[in-house]
Amino acid sequence: MTRKNVGLLILMVIIGMGIFAYSLRNVSLESLIKDLVNINVWWLLVAVFCVCMYFVFEAFIVKRFLRGQHKKFTFKNAIRIPLIEQLFNGITPFSTGGQPAQLFAMAQSGIDAGRASSILLMKFVVYQAMIVINFIVCLLIGFQYIQDKVNYLMVFVIFGFVIHLAVIIGLLMIMYWYAFTKKLVAACMLVVKLFVKGDKFERLNTSIYSKIENFHKESLRMKNEKKILFDVFVLTFFQLAFYYLVPYFIMLSLGYTSVDIVMITALHVLIVMVISLFPIPGGTGGAEYSFAIVFSSFMTSHSKLILAMLLWRVLTYYLGLFAGMFALVMKPDKVEEVGLDD
C-alpha cells in the first residue's frame, strides 16, 4: 500500500471510531454490557460465517473463470482477490479502488493483465445485474414499509436503483448496439466539450472511447462463454444471499427471534443500495444512520439497536478492511498457463 492509502485506512478507522462513540452517546454502559453478556454467540457466529461465505463465493467465482486455463491457481490466490478488493473499496470514494486493486492482485499471481481485465469486467457485469434483480424483488417486498416508516429514504433508494440500472443499460448498449452507442457518446461529448477544454478534454475523450472499445471486445468473448456466465450468476446469487442475511442473524443473536427473515433481508438490500450513493469511503456515516433508522421498528431496545448496528458494521466493513490488509501481505502462488497441448 502507498503512504496515501495507509493514511486513508487510518483516517477511516478514526472516523468509524468517532461515529461509534457518537452512536453510543445515549446508551448506558450498563445496558450495553448487559446486552453483550446475554448475546447468543452461536447466532452471531452464523452472521460471521455469512460474511466469510461472501468472500469464499467470490473466490469460487474467480476460480470458475480461470478453470482449465491456469495451473496452480490455488484457493489462497483466489481468496486474496475479494479481500484485497474489500480493502481498497473501503478506503476509496464510491469504491473506485477495488477494480484496479483486484487487477494488481491477479497480476501478482501471474495472470495476464488482459485476461485479468476480462475476468473483472465479466464479474462486474454479473454482479451489477444481480444487484438490480435483487433490488427489484426486494423493493416489492419492502416498499410499503420504507414508504410508511422512513419515506425520506425512498428518494435515495430509488436514486441508487436508477444509477445501477443505468450502468447495466449502458453496458448492454455497448454489447448489442455498439455503433449507436458510440454515436450517442459522441453527442454527449460535444456537450462536455463546452465545459472541459483543451488537453483535459482530449484525455477524457480518449479514455472513454478506449474503455468502450475494450468493453465491446470483451463482451464478444462473454457471448461465447455462456456456461461460465451462468455458473457465475448462480455463484453470485449465493454470494449476495449470504451477505444480505447478516442483519437477520445479528438480530437473532440479540434475542429478536420473531423477526421476518424475508423482510429483514429485503430491507438490507435496500440499505446497501442507499449506501452506494454516499461518496465517503465505505458509505461511512450514511451506512450507520440508514441501518439504525430502517431497523428501529424491529428492535424496541435502543441499546440493542445500536449494538446491532455496530456489530453489522464491524462484520460487513471493518472485517473486510483488516482481512484485506492481511491478504495484501500474503505471498501469492505463481500460476502456470495451460497450453493447447496440456
C-alpha positions as YAML, in Angstrom:
chain: A
units: angstrom
residues:
- id: 1
  name: MET
  ca: [0.00, 0.00, 0.00]
- id: 2
  name: THR
  ca: [1.12, 3.53, -0.70]
- id: 3
  name: ARG
  ca: [1.51, 6.05, 2.10]
- id: 4
  name: LYS
  ca: [-1.65, 7.75, 0.87]
- id: 5
  name: ASN
  ca: [-3.66, 4.51, 1.13]
- id: 6
  name: VAL
  ca: [-2.31, 3.81, 4.61]
- id: 7
  name: GLY
  ca: [-3.34, 7.32, 5.61]
- id: 8
  name: LEU
  ca: [-6.83, 6.77, 4.21]
- id: 9
  name: LEU
  ca: [-7.15, 3.49, 6.09]
- id: 10
  name: ILE
  ca: [-6.15, 5.10, 9.37]
- id: 11
  name: LEU
  ca: [-8.49, 8.03, 8.68]
- id: 12
  name: MET
  ca: [-11.47, 5.71, 8.02]
- id: 13
  name: VAL
  ca: [-10.80, 3.77, 11.21]
- id: 14
  name: ILE
  ca: [-10.62, 7.01, 13.22]
- id: 15
  name: ILE
  ca: [-13.83, 8.32, 11.63]
- id: 16
  name: GLY
  ca: [-15.50, 4.98, 12.32]
- id: 17
  name: MET
  ca: [-14.47, 5.09, 15.96]
- id: 18
  name: GLY
  ca: [-15.86, 8.62, 16.16]
- id: 19
  name: ILE
  ca: [-19.19, 7.50, 14.69]
- id: 20
  name: PHE
  ca: [-19.32, 4.55, 17.07]
- id: 21
  name: ALA
  ca: [-18.67, 6.86, 20.02]
- id: 22
  name: TYR
  ca: [-21.36, 9.29, 18.82]
- id: 23
  name: SER
  ca: [-23.86, 6.45, 18.35]
- id: 24
  name: LEU
  ca: [-23.26, 5.28, 21.93]
- id: 25
  name: ARG
  ca: [-23.72, 8.72, 23.49]
- id: 26
  name: ASN
  ca: [-27.29, 7.96, 24.65]
- id: 27
  name: VAL
  ca: [-26.65, 4.32, 25.56]
- id: 28
  name: SER
  ca: [-25.85, 3.49, 29.16]
- id: 29
  name: LEU
  ca: [-22.75, 1.41, 29.71]
- id: 30
  name: GLU
  ca: [-24.72, -0.88, 31.99]
- id: 31
  name: SER
  ca: [-27.28, -1.67, 29.26]
- id: 32
  name: LEU
  ca: [-24.57, -2.22, 26.67]
- id: 33
  name: ILE
  ca: [-22.64, -4.64, 28.90]
- id: 34
  name: LYS
  ca: [-25.86, -6.49, 29.75]
- id: 35
  name: ASP
  ca: [-26.74, -6.90, 26.06]
- id: 36
  name: LEU
  ca: [-23.22, -8.11, 25.26]
- id: 37
  name: VAL
  ca: [-23.25, -10.64, 28.10]
- id: 38
  name: ASN
  ca: [-26.64, -12.01, 27.03]
- id: 39
  name: ILE
  ca: [-25.84, -12.20, 23.32]
- id: 40
  name: ASN
  ca: [-26.38, -15.57, 21.64]
- id: 41
  name: VAL
  ca: [-22.86, -16.32, 20.45]
- id: 42
  name: TRP
  ca: [-23.97, -19.11, 18.12]
- id: 43
  name: TRP
  ca: [-26.23, -16.86, 16.06]
- id: 44
  name: LEU
  ca: [-23.51, -14.23, 15.98]
- id: 45
  name: LEU
  ca: [-21.09, -16.86, 14.67]
- id: 46
  name: VAL
  ca: [-23.61, -17.65, 11.93]
- id: 47
  name: ALA
  ca: [-23.50, -13.96, 10.94]
- id: 48
  name: VAL
  ca: [-19.69, -14.13, 10.86]
- id: 49
  name: PHE
  ca: [-19.97, -17.30, 8.78]
- id: 50
  name: CYS
  ca: [-22.22, -15.49, 6.28]
- id: 51
  name: VAL
  ca: [-19.65, -12.72, 5.80]
- id: 52
  name: CYS
  ca: [-16.89, -15.30, 5.33]
- id: 53
  name: MET
  ca: [-19.00, -17.16, 2.76]
- id: 54
  name: TYR
  ca: [-19.49, -13.90, 0.88]
- id: 55
  name: PHE
  ca: [-15.73, -13.77, 0.36]
- id: 56
  name: VAL
  ca: [-15.45, -17.52, -0.30]
- id: 57
  name: PHE
  ca: [-18.08, -17.44, -3.05]
- id: 58
  name: GLU
  ca: [-16.31, -14.57, -4.77]
- id: 59
  name: ALA
  ca: [-13.13, -16.67, -4.63]
- id: 60
  name: PHE
  ca: [-15.11, -19.51, -6.26]
- id: 61
  name: ILE
  ca: [-16.20, -17.06, -8.97]
- id: 62
  name: VAL
  ca: [-12.61, -16.12, -9.77]
- id: 63
  name: LYS
  ca: [-11.59, -19.78, -9.84]
- id: 64
  name: ARG
  ca: [-14.52, -20.58, -12.15]
- id: 65
  name: PHE
  ca: [-13.34, -18.01, -14.65]
- id: 66
  name: LEU
  ca: [-9.83, -19.46, -14.61]
- id: 67
  name: ARG
  ca: [-10.77, -23.14, -14.57]
- id: 68
  name: GLY
  ca: [-8.73, -25.09, -17.12]
- id: 69
  name: GLN
  ca: [-6.64, -22.07, -18.09]
- id: 70
  name: HIS
  ca: [-4.04, -21.88, -15.33]
- id: 71
  name: LYS
  ca: [-2.32, -24.49, -13.22]
- id: 72
  name: LYS
  ca: [-1.66, -23.86, -9.56]
- id: 73
  name: PHE
  ca: [-4.20, -21.07, -9.22]
- id: 74
  name: THR
  ca: [-4.91, -22.09, -5.67]
- id: 75
  name: PHE
  ca: [-7.77, -21.16, -3.36]
- id: 76
  name: LYS
  ca: [-5.25, -18.98, -1.48]
- id: 77
  name: ASN
  ca: [-4.73, -16.98, -4.67]
- id: 78
  name: ALA
  ca: [-8.47, -16.77, -5.28]
- id: 79
  name: ILE
  ca: [-9.42, -15.64, -1.76]
- id: 80
  name: ARG
  ca: [-6.85, -12.83, -1.91]
- id: 81
  name: ILE
  ca: [-8.87, -11.18, -4.70]
- id: 82
  name: PRO
  ca: [-12.11, -10.35, -2.80]
- id: 83
  name: LEU
  ca: [-10.24, -9.47, 0.39]
- id: 84
  name: ILE
  ca: [-7.95, -7.00, -1.36]
- id: 85
  name: GLU
  ca: [-10.96, -5.67, -3.26]
- id: 86
  name: GLN
  ca: [-12.76, -5.13, 0.06]
- id: 87
  name: LEU
  ca: [-9.81, -3.22, 1.47]
- id: 88
  name: PHE
  ca: [-9.49, -0.79, -1.43]
- id: 89
  name: ASN
  ca: [-13.25, -0.45, -1.90]
- id: 90
  name: GLY
  ca: [-13.40, 0.54, 1.76]
- id: 91
  name: ILE
  ca: [-10.83, 3.34, 1.58]
- id: 92
  name: THR
  ca: [-11.80, 4.98, -1.73]
- id: 93
  name: PRO
  ca: [-14.86, 7.13, -2.58]
- id: 94
  name: PHE
  ca: [-17.64, 5.19, -4.36]
- id: 95
  name: SER
  ca: [-15.48, 2.04, -4.03]
- id: 96
  name: THR
  ca: [-13.41, 3.07, -7.06]
- id: 97
  name: GLY
  ca: [-10.21, 1.45, -5.81]
- id: 98
  name: GLY
  ca: [-11.46, -2.13, -5.81]
- id: 99
  name: GLN
  ca: [-11.15, -2.87, -9.55]
- id: 100
  name: PRO
  ca: [-7.50, -1.77, -10.05]
- id: 101
  name: ALA
  ca: [-6.56, -3.46, -6.76]
- id: 102
  name: GLN
  ca: [-8.02, -6.76, -7.97]
- id: 103
  name: LEU
  ca: [-6.15, -6.40, -11.25]
- id: 104
  name: PHE
  ca: [-2.92, -5.88, -9.32]
- id: 105
  name: ALA
  ca: [-3.60, -8.91, -7.11]
- id: 106
  name: MET
  ca: [-4.27, -11.14, -10.12]
- id: 107
  name: ALA
  ca: [-1.13, -9.89, -11.86]
- id: 108
  name: GLN
  ca: [0.85, -10.80, -8.73]
- id: 109
  name: SER
  ca: [-0.35, -14.38, -9.21]
- id: 110
  name: GLY
  ca: [0.90, -14.40, -12.79]
- id: 111
  name: ILE
  ca: [-2.44, -13.88, -14.57]
- id: 112
  name: ASP
  ca: [-2.07, -12.00, -17.84]
- id: 113
  name: ALA
  ca: [-3.31, -8.42, -17.47]
- id: 114
  name: GLY
  ca: [-5.62, -8.73, -20.48]
- id: 115
  name: ARG
  ca: [-7.23, -11.90, -19.18]
- id: 116
  name: ALA
  ca: [-7.49, -10.45, -15.69]
- id: 117
  name: SER
  ca: [-9.24, -7.35, -17.06]
- id: 118
  name: SER
  ca: [-11.68, -9.57, -18.96]
- id: 119
  name: ILE
  ca: [-12.49, -11.59, -15.84]
- id: 120
  name: LEU
  ca: [-13.03, -8.48, -13.72]
- id: 121
  name: LEU
  ca: [-15.25, -6.99, -16.40]
- id: 122
  name: MET
  ca: [-17.44, -10.08, -16.66]
- id: 123
  name: LYS
  ca: [-17.58, -10.35, -12.87]
- id: 124
  name: PHE
  ca: [-18.63, -6.70, -12.63]
- id: 125
  name: VAL
  ca: [-21.41, -7.11, -15.22]
- id: 126
  name: VAL
  ca: [-22.86, -10.17, -13.47]
- id: 127
  name: TYR
  ca: [-22.60, -8.52, -10.05]
- id: 128
  name: GLN
  ca: [-24.37, -5.37, -11.22]
- id: 129
  name: ALA
  ca: [-27.10, -7.39, -12.92]
- id: 130
  name: MET
  ca: [-27.73, -9.44, -9.76]
- id: 131
  name: ILE
  ca: [-27.87, -6.29, -7.63]
- id: 132
  name: VAL
  ca: [-30.54, -4.80, -9.92]
- id: 133
  name: ILE
  ca: [-32.57, -8.04, -9.97]
- id: 134
  name: ASN
  ca: [-32.35, -8.41, -6.18]
- id: 135
  name: PHE
  ca: [-33.32, -4.79, -5.72]
- id: 136
  name: ILE
  ca: [-36.46, -5.10, -7.87]
- id: 137
  name: VAL
  ca: [-37.62, -8.16, -5.92]
- id: 138
  name: CYS
  ca: [-36.82, -6.63, -2.53]
- id: 139
  name: LEU
  ca: [-38.40, -3.29, -3.42]
- id: 140
  name: LEU
  ca: [-41.70, -5.12, -3.98]
- id: 141
  name: ILE
  ca: [-41.33, -6.66, -0.52]
- id: 142
  name: GLY
  ca: [-40.09, -3.67, 1.46]
- id: 143
  name: PHE
  ca: [-41.53, -0.70, -0.45]
- id: 144
  name: GLN
  ca: [-44.58, -0.23, 1.77]
- id: 145
  name: TYR
  ca: [-42.51, -0.41, 4.96]
- id: 146
  name: ILE
  ca: [-39.97, 2.15, 3.70]
- id: 147
  name: GLN
  ca: [-42.76, 4.42, 2.50]
- id: 148
  name: ASP
  ca: [-44.65, 4.23, 5.80]
- id: 149
  name: LYS
  ca: [-41.76, 4.33, 8.27]
- id: 150
  name: VAL
  ca: [-38.88, 6.16, 6.59]
- id: 151
  name: ASN
  ca: [-40.31, 7.63, 3.40]
- id: 152
  name: TYR
  ca: [-37.49, 10.20, 3.12]
- id: 153
  name: LEU
  ca: [-35.06, 7.35, 2.46]
- id: 154
  name: MET
  ca: [-37.12, 6.22, -0.52]
- id: 155
  name: VAL
  ca: [-35.63, 9.02, -2.65]
- id: 156
  name: PHE
  ca: [-32.14, 7.65, -2.02]
- id: 157
  name: VAL
  ca: [-33.28, 4.07, -2.60]
- id: 158
  name: ILE
  ca: [-34.84, 4.88, -5.96]
- id: 159
  name: PHE
  ca: [-31.91, 7.09, -6.98]
- id: 160
  name: GLY
  ca: [-29.47, 4.30, -6.15]
- id: 161
  name: PHE
  ca: [-31.50, 1.87, -8.21]
- id: 162
  name: VAL
  ca: [-31.60, 4.26, -11.18]
- id: 163
  name: ILE
  ca: [-27.81, 4.59, -11.12]
- id: 164
  name: HIS
  ca: [-27.21, 0.82, -11.03]
- id: 165
  name: LEU
  ca: [-29.86, 0.27, -13.72]
- id: 166
  name: ALA
  ca: [-28.27, 2.96, -15.91]
- id: 167
  name: VAL
  ca: [-24.91, 1.18, -15.61]
- id: 168
  name: ILE
  ca: [-26.44, -2.10, -16.76]
- id: 169
  name: ILE
  ca: [-28.30, -0.44, -19.64]
- id: 170
  name: GLY
  ca: [-25.12, 1.33, -20.73]
- id: 171
  name: LEU
  ca: [-23.16, -1.94, -20.71]
- id: 172
  name: LEU
  ca: [-25.89, -3.72, -22.65]
- id: 173
  name: MET
  ca: [-25.97, -0.93, -25.22]
- id: 174
  name: ILE
  ca: [-22.22, -1.30, -25.78]
- id: 175
  name: MET
  ca: [-22.66, -5.06, -26.14]
- id: 176
  name: TYR
  ca: [-25.60, -5.07, -28.55]
- id: 177
  name: TRP
  ca: [-25.82, -1.58, -30.08]
- id: 178
  name: TYR
  ca: [-22.16, -0.66, -30.35]
- id: 179
  name: ALA
  ca: [-22.35, 1.72, -33.32]
- id: 180
  name: PHE
  ca: [-25.38, 3.57, -31.94]
- id: 181
  name: THR
  ca: [-23.76, 3.84, -28.50]
- id: 182
  name: LYS
  ca: [-20.60, 5.39, -29.97]
- id: 183
  name: LYS
  ca: [-22.70, 7.99, -31.77]
- id: 184
  name: LEU
  ca: [-24.64, 8.70, -28.57]
- id: 185
  name: VAL
  ca: [-21.41, 9.12, -26.60]
- id: 186
  name: ALA
  ca: [-20.02, 11.40, -29.32]
- id: 187
  name: ALA
  ca: [-23.09, 13.63, -28.99]
- id: 188
  name: CYS
  ca: [-22.71, 13.70, -25.19]
- id: 189
  name: MET
  ca: [-19.03, 14.59, -25.51]
- id: 190
  name: LEU
  ca: [-19.96, 17.66, -27.58]
- id: 191
  name: VAL
  ca: [-21.84, 18.93, -24.53]
- id: 192
  name: VAL
  ca: [-18.93, 18.00, -22.23]
- id: 193
  name: LYS
  ca: [-16.58, 19.95, -24.51]
- id: 194
  name: LEU
  ca: [-18.42, 23.14, -23.63]
- id: 195
  name: PHE
  ca: [-17.22, 22.79, -20.03]
- id: 196
  name: VAL
  ca: [-13.94, 20.86, -20.38]
- id: 197
  name: LYS
  ca: [-11.33, 22.41, -22.65]
- id: 198
  name: GLY
  ca: [-8.01, 21.59, -24.30]
- id: 199
  name: ASP
  ca: [-5.82, 18.64, -23.34]
- id: 200
  name: LYS
  ca: [-8.04, 17.69, -20.44]
- id: 201
  name: PHE
  ca: [-10.95, 17.08, -22.80]
- id: 202
  name: GLU
  ca: [-8.78, 15.12, -25.23]
- id: 203
  name: ARG
  ca: [-7.54, 12.84, -22.46]
- id: 204
  name: LEU
  ca: [-11.07, 12.30, -21.20]
- id: 205
  name: ASN
  ca: [-12.40, 11.65, -24.69]
- id: 206
  name: THR
  ca: [-9.61, 9.18, -25.49]
- id: 207
  name: SER
  ca: [-10.09, 7.38, -22.16]
- id: 208
  name: ILE
  ca: [-13.86, 6.99, -22.63]
- id: 209
  name: TYR
  ca: [-13.59, 5.66, -26.18]
- id: 210
  name: SER
  ca: [-10.79, 3.30, -25.15]
- id: 211
  name: LYS
  ca: [-12.93, 1.84, -22.36]
- id: 212
  name: ILE
  ca: [-15.92, 1.47, -24.67]
- id: 213
  name: GLU
  ca: [-13.76, -0.30, -27.26]
- id: 214
  name: ASN
  ca: [-12.25, -2.62, -24.65]
- id: 215
  name: PHE
  ca: [-15.60, -3.49, -23.16]
- id: 216
  name: HIS
  ca: [-17.09, -4.23, -26.58]
- id: 217
  name: LYS
  ca: [-14.22, -6.59, -27.40]
- id: 218
  name: GLU
  ca: [-14.62, -8.36, -24.07]
- id: 219
  name: SER
  ca: [-18.40, -8.55, -24.49]
- id: 220
  name: LEU
  ca: [-17.90, -10.53, -27.70]
- id: 221
  name: ARG
  ca: [-15.89, -13.04, -25.68]
- id: 222
  name: MET
  ca: [-18.58, -13.09, -23.00]
- id: 223
  name: LYS
  ca: [-21.20, -14.13, -25.54]
- id: 224
  name: ASN
  ca: [-19.15, -17.23, -26.31]
- id: 225
  name: GLU
  ca: [-18.81, -18.19, -22.62]
- id: 226
  name: LYS
  ca: [-22.48, -18.64, -21.72]
- id: 227
  name: LYS
  ca: [-21.86, -21.69, -19.50]
- id: 228
  name: ILE
  ca: [-19.29, -19.79, -17.46]
- id: 229
  name: LEU
  ca: [-21.59, -16.79, -17.13]
- id: 230
  name: PHE
  ca: [-24.46, -19.00, -15.99]
- id: 231
  name: ASP
  ca: [-22.27, -20.61, -13.33]
- id: 232
  name: VAL
  ca: [-21.08, -17.18, -12.19]
- id: 233
  name: PHE
  ca: [-24.68, -15.91, -12.00]
- id: 234
  name: VAL
  ca: [-25.54, -18.81, -9.69]
- id: 235
  name: LEU
  ca: [-22.45, -18.29, -7.53]
- id: 236
  name: THR
  ca: [-23.12, -14.54, -7.32]
- id: 237
  name: PHE
  ca: [-26.70, -15.20, -6.23]
- id: 238
  name: PHE
  ca: [-25.49, -17.26, -3.27]
- id: 239
  name: GLN
  ca: [-22.67, -14.80, -2.56]
- id: 240
  name: LEU
  ca: [-25.11, -11.91, -2.19]
- id: 241
  name: ALA
  ca: [-27.65, -14.04, -0.32]
- id: 242
  name: PHE
  ca: [-25.12, -14.76, 2.43]
- id: 243
  name: TYR
  ca: [-24.25, -11.05, 2.65]
- id: 244
  name: TYR
  ca: [-27.85, -9.89, 2.80]
- id: 245
  name: LEU
  ca: [-28.67, -12.34, 5.62]
- id: 246
  name: VAL
  ca: [-26.14, -10.86, 8.06]
- id: 247
  name: PRO
  ca: [-28.53, -8.40, 9.87]
- id: 248
  name: TYR
  ca: [-31.10, -11.16, 10.36]
- id: 249
  name: PHE
  ca: [-28.67, -13.37, 12.28]
- id: 250
  name: ILE
  ca: [-27.39, -10.40, 14.27]
- id: 251
  name: MET
  ca: [-30.98, -9.71, 15.36]
- id: 252
  name: LEU
  ca: [-31.41, -13.37, 16.33]
- id: 253
  name: SER
  ca: [-28.24, -13.15, 18.41]
- id: 254
  name: LEU
  ca: [-29.75, -10.22, 20.33]
- id: 255
  name: GLY
  ca: [-32.96, -12.10, 21.10]
- id: 256
  name: TYR
  ca: [-35.28, -10.87, 18.34]
- id: 257
  name: THR
  ca: [-36.30, -14.37, 17.24]
- id: 258
  name: SER
  ca: [-39.69, -13.44, 15.78]
- id: 259
  name: VAL
  ca: [-38.43, -11.11, 13.03]
- id: 260
  name: ASP
  ca: [-39.33, -12.00, 9.45]
- id: 261
  name: ILE
  ca: [-36.26, -13.23, 7.56]
- id: 262
  name: VAL
  ca: [-37.68, -12.16, 4.19]
- id: 263
  name: MET
  ca: [-38.48, -8.61, 5.30]
- id: 264
  name: ILE
  ca: [-35.16, -8.10, 7.13]
- id: 265
  name: THR
  ca: [-33.20, -9.40, 4.14]
- id: 266
  name: ALA
  ca: [-35.18, -7.25, 1.71]
- id: 267
  name: LEU
  ca: [-34.61, -4.14, 3.80]
- id: 268
  name: HIS
  ca: [-30.89, -4.87, 3.97]
- id: 269
  name: VAL
  ca: [-30.79, -4.99, 0.16]
- id: 270
  name: LEU
  ca: [-32.37, -1.52, 0.10]
- id: 271
  name: ILE
  ca: [-29.90, -0.24, 2.72]
- id: 272
  name: VAL
  ca: [-26.96, -1.45, 0.63]
- id: 273
  name: MET
  ca: [-28.40, 0.42, -2.34]
- id: 274
  name: VAL
  ca: [-28.58, 3.63, -0.28]
- id: 275
  name: ILE
  ca: [-25.00, 3.19, 1.00]
- id: 276
  name: SER
  ca: [-23.70, 3.07, -2.58]
- id: 277
  name: LEU
  ca: [-24.74, 6.71, -3.04]
- id: 278
  name: PHE
  ca: [-22.55, 8.11, -0.29]
- id: 279
  name: PRO
  ca: [-19.20, 9.39, -1.63]
- id: 280
  name: ILE
  ca: [-17.38, 8.84, 1.67]
- id: 281
  name: PRO
  ca: [-15.39, 5.57, 1.58]
- id: 282
  name: GLY
  ca: [-17.47, 2.67, 2.84]
- id: 283
  name: GLY
  ca: [-20.55, 4.90, 2.96]
- id: 284
  name: THR
  ca: [-19.36, 5.84, 6.45]
- id: 285
  name: GLY
  ca: [-21.98, 7.79, 8.35]
- id: 286
  name: GLY
  ca: [-24.75, 7.06, 5.89]
- id: 287
  name: ALA
  ca: [-24.45, 3.32, 6.47]
- id: 288
  name: GLU
  ca: [-24.81, 3.55, 10.23]
- id: 289
  name: TYR
  ca: [-27.66, 6.06, 10.00]
- id: 290
  name: SER
  ca: [-29.60, 4.03, 7.42]
- id: 291
  name: PHE
  ca: [-29.30, 0.83, 9.45]
- id: 292
  name: ALA
  ca: [-30.45, 2.46, 12.67]
- id: 293
  name: ILE
  ca: [-33.41, 4.20, 11.01]
- id: 294
  name: VAL
  ca: [-34.64, 1.24, 8.94]
- id: 295
  name: PHE
  ca: [-34.41, -1.40, 11.68]
- id: 296
  name: SER
  ca: [-35.55, 0.76, 14.61]
- id: 297
  name: SER
  ca: [-39.12, -0.52, 14.24]
- id: 298
  name: PHE
  ca: [-37.97, -4.11, 14.69]
- id: 299
  name: MET
  ca: [-35.75, -3.51, 17.74]
- id: 300
  name: THR
  ca: [-37.54, -1.85, 20.63]
- id: 301
  name: SER
  ca: [-34.41, -1.61, 22.80]
- id: 302
  name: HIS
  ca: [-32.29, 1.37, 21.80]
- id: 303
  name: SER
  ca: [-29.12, -0.16, 23.24]
- id: 304
  name: LYS
  ca: [-29.67, -3.38, 21.28]
- id: 305
  name: LEU
  ca: [-30.36, -1.41, 18.10]
- id: 306
  name: ILE
  ca: [-27.07, 0.47, 18.42]
- id: 307
  name: LEU
  ca: [-25.22, -2.73, 19.32]
- id: 308
  name: ALA
  ca: [-26.72, -4.47, 16.26]
- id: 309
  name: MET
  ca: [-25.61, -1.57, 14.07]
- id: 310
  name: LEU
  ca: [-22.07, -1.72, 15.48]
- id: 311
  name: LEU
  ca: [-21.84, -5.49, 15.01]
- id: 312
  name: TRP
  ca: [-23.21, -5.22, 11.46]
- id: 313
  name: ARG
  ca: [-20.73, -2.50, 10.59]
- id: 314
  name: VAL
  ca: [-17.79, -4.41, 12.06]
- id: 315
  name: LEU
  ca: [-18.70, -7.56, 10.13]
- id: 316
  name: THR
  ca: [-19.61, -6.01, 6.78]
- id: 317
  name: TYR
  ca: [-16.99, -3.26, 6.63]
- id: 318
  name: TYR
  ca: [-14.14, -3.34, 9.15]
- id: 319
  name: LEU
  ca: [-13.63, -7.10, 8.99]
- id: 320
  name: GLY
  ca: [-13.01, -6.77, 5.25]
- id: 321
  name: LEU
  ca: [-10.57, -3.92, 5.78]
- id: 322
  name: PHE
  ca: [-8.35, -5.83, 8.18]
- id: 323
  name: ALA
  ca: [-8.66, -9.13, 6.29]
- id: 324
  name: GLY
  ca: [-7.65, -7.21, 3.16]
- id: 325
  name: MET
  ca: [-4.53, -5.92, 4.89]
- id: 326
  name: PHE
  ca: [-3.57, -9.50, 5.75]
- id: 327
  name: ALA
  ca: [-4.27, -10.66, 2.17]
- id: 328
  name: LEU
  ca: [-2.18, -7.84, 0.76]
- id: 329
  name: VAL
  ca: [0.97, -9.06, 2.51]
- id: 330
  name: MET
  ca: [0.20, -12.71, 1.77]
- id: 331
  name: LYS
  ca: [2.59, -14.01, -0.91]
- id: 332
  name: PRO
  ca: [0.61, -15.48, -3.84]
- id: 333
  name: ASP
  ca: [1.43, -18.76, -5.56]
- id: 334
  name: LYS
  ca: [2.65, -18.25, -9.12]
- id: 335
  name: VAL
  ca: [0.38, -19.87, -11.71]
- id: 336
  name: GLU
  ca: [1.24, -21.69, -14.90]
- id: 337
  name: GLU
  ca: [-0.78, -21.05, -18.03]
- id: 338
  name: VAL
  ca: [-2.20, -24.19, -19.60]
- id: 339
  name: GLY
  ca: [-1.09, -24.60, -23.19]
- id: 340
  name: LEU
  ca: [-3.09, -26.11, -26.03]
- id: 341
  name: ASP
  ca: [-1.21, -29.38, -25.70]
- id: 342
  name: ASP
  ca: [-1.80, -29.78, -21.96]
...
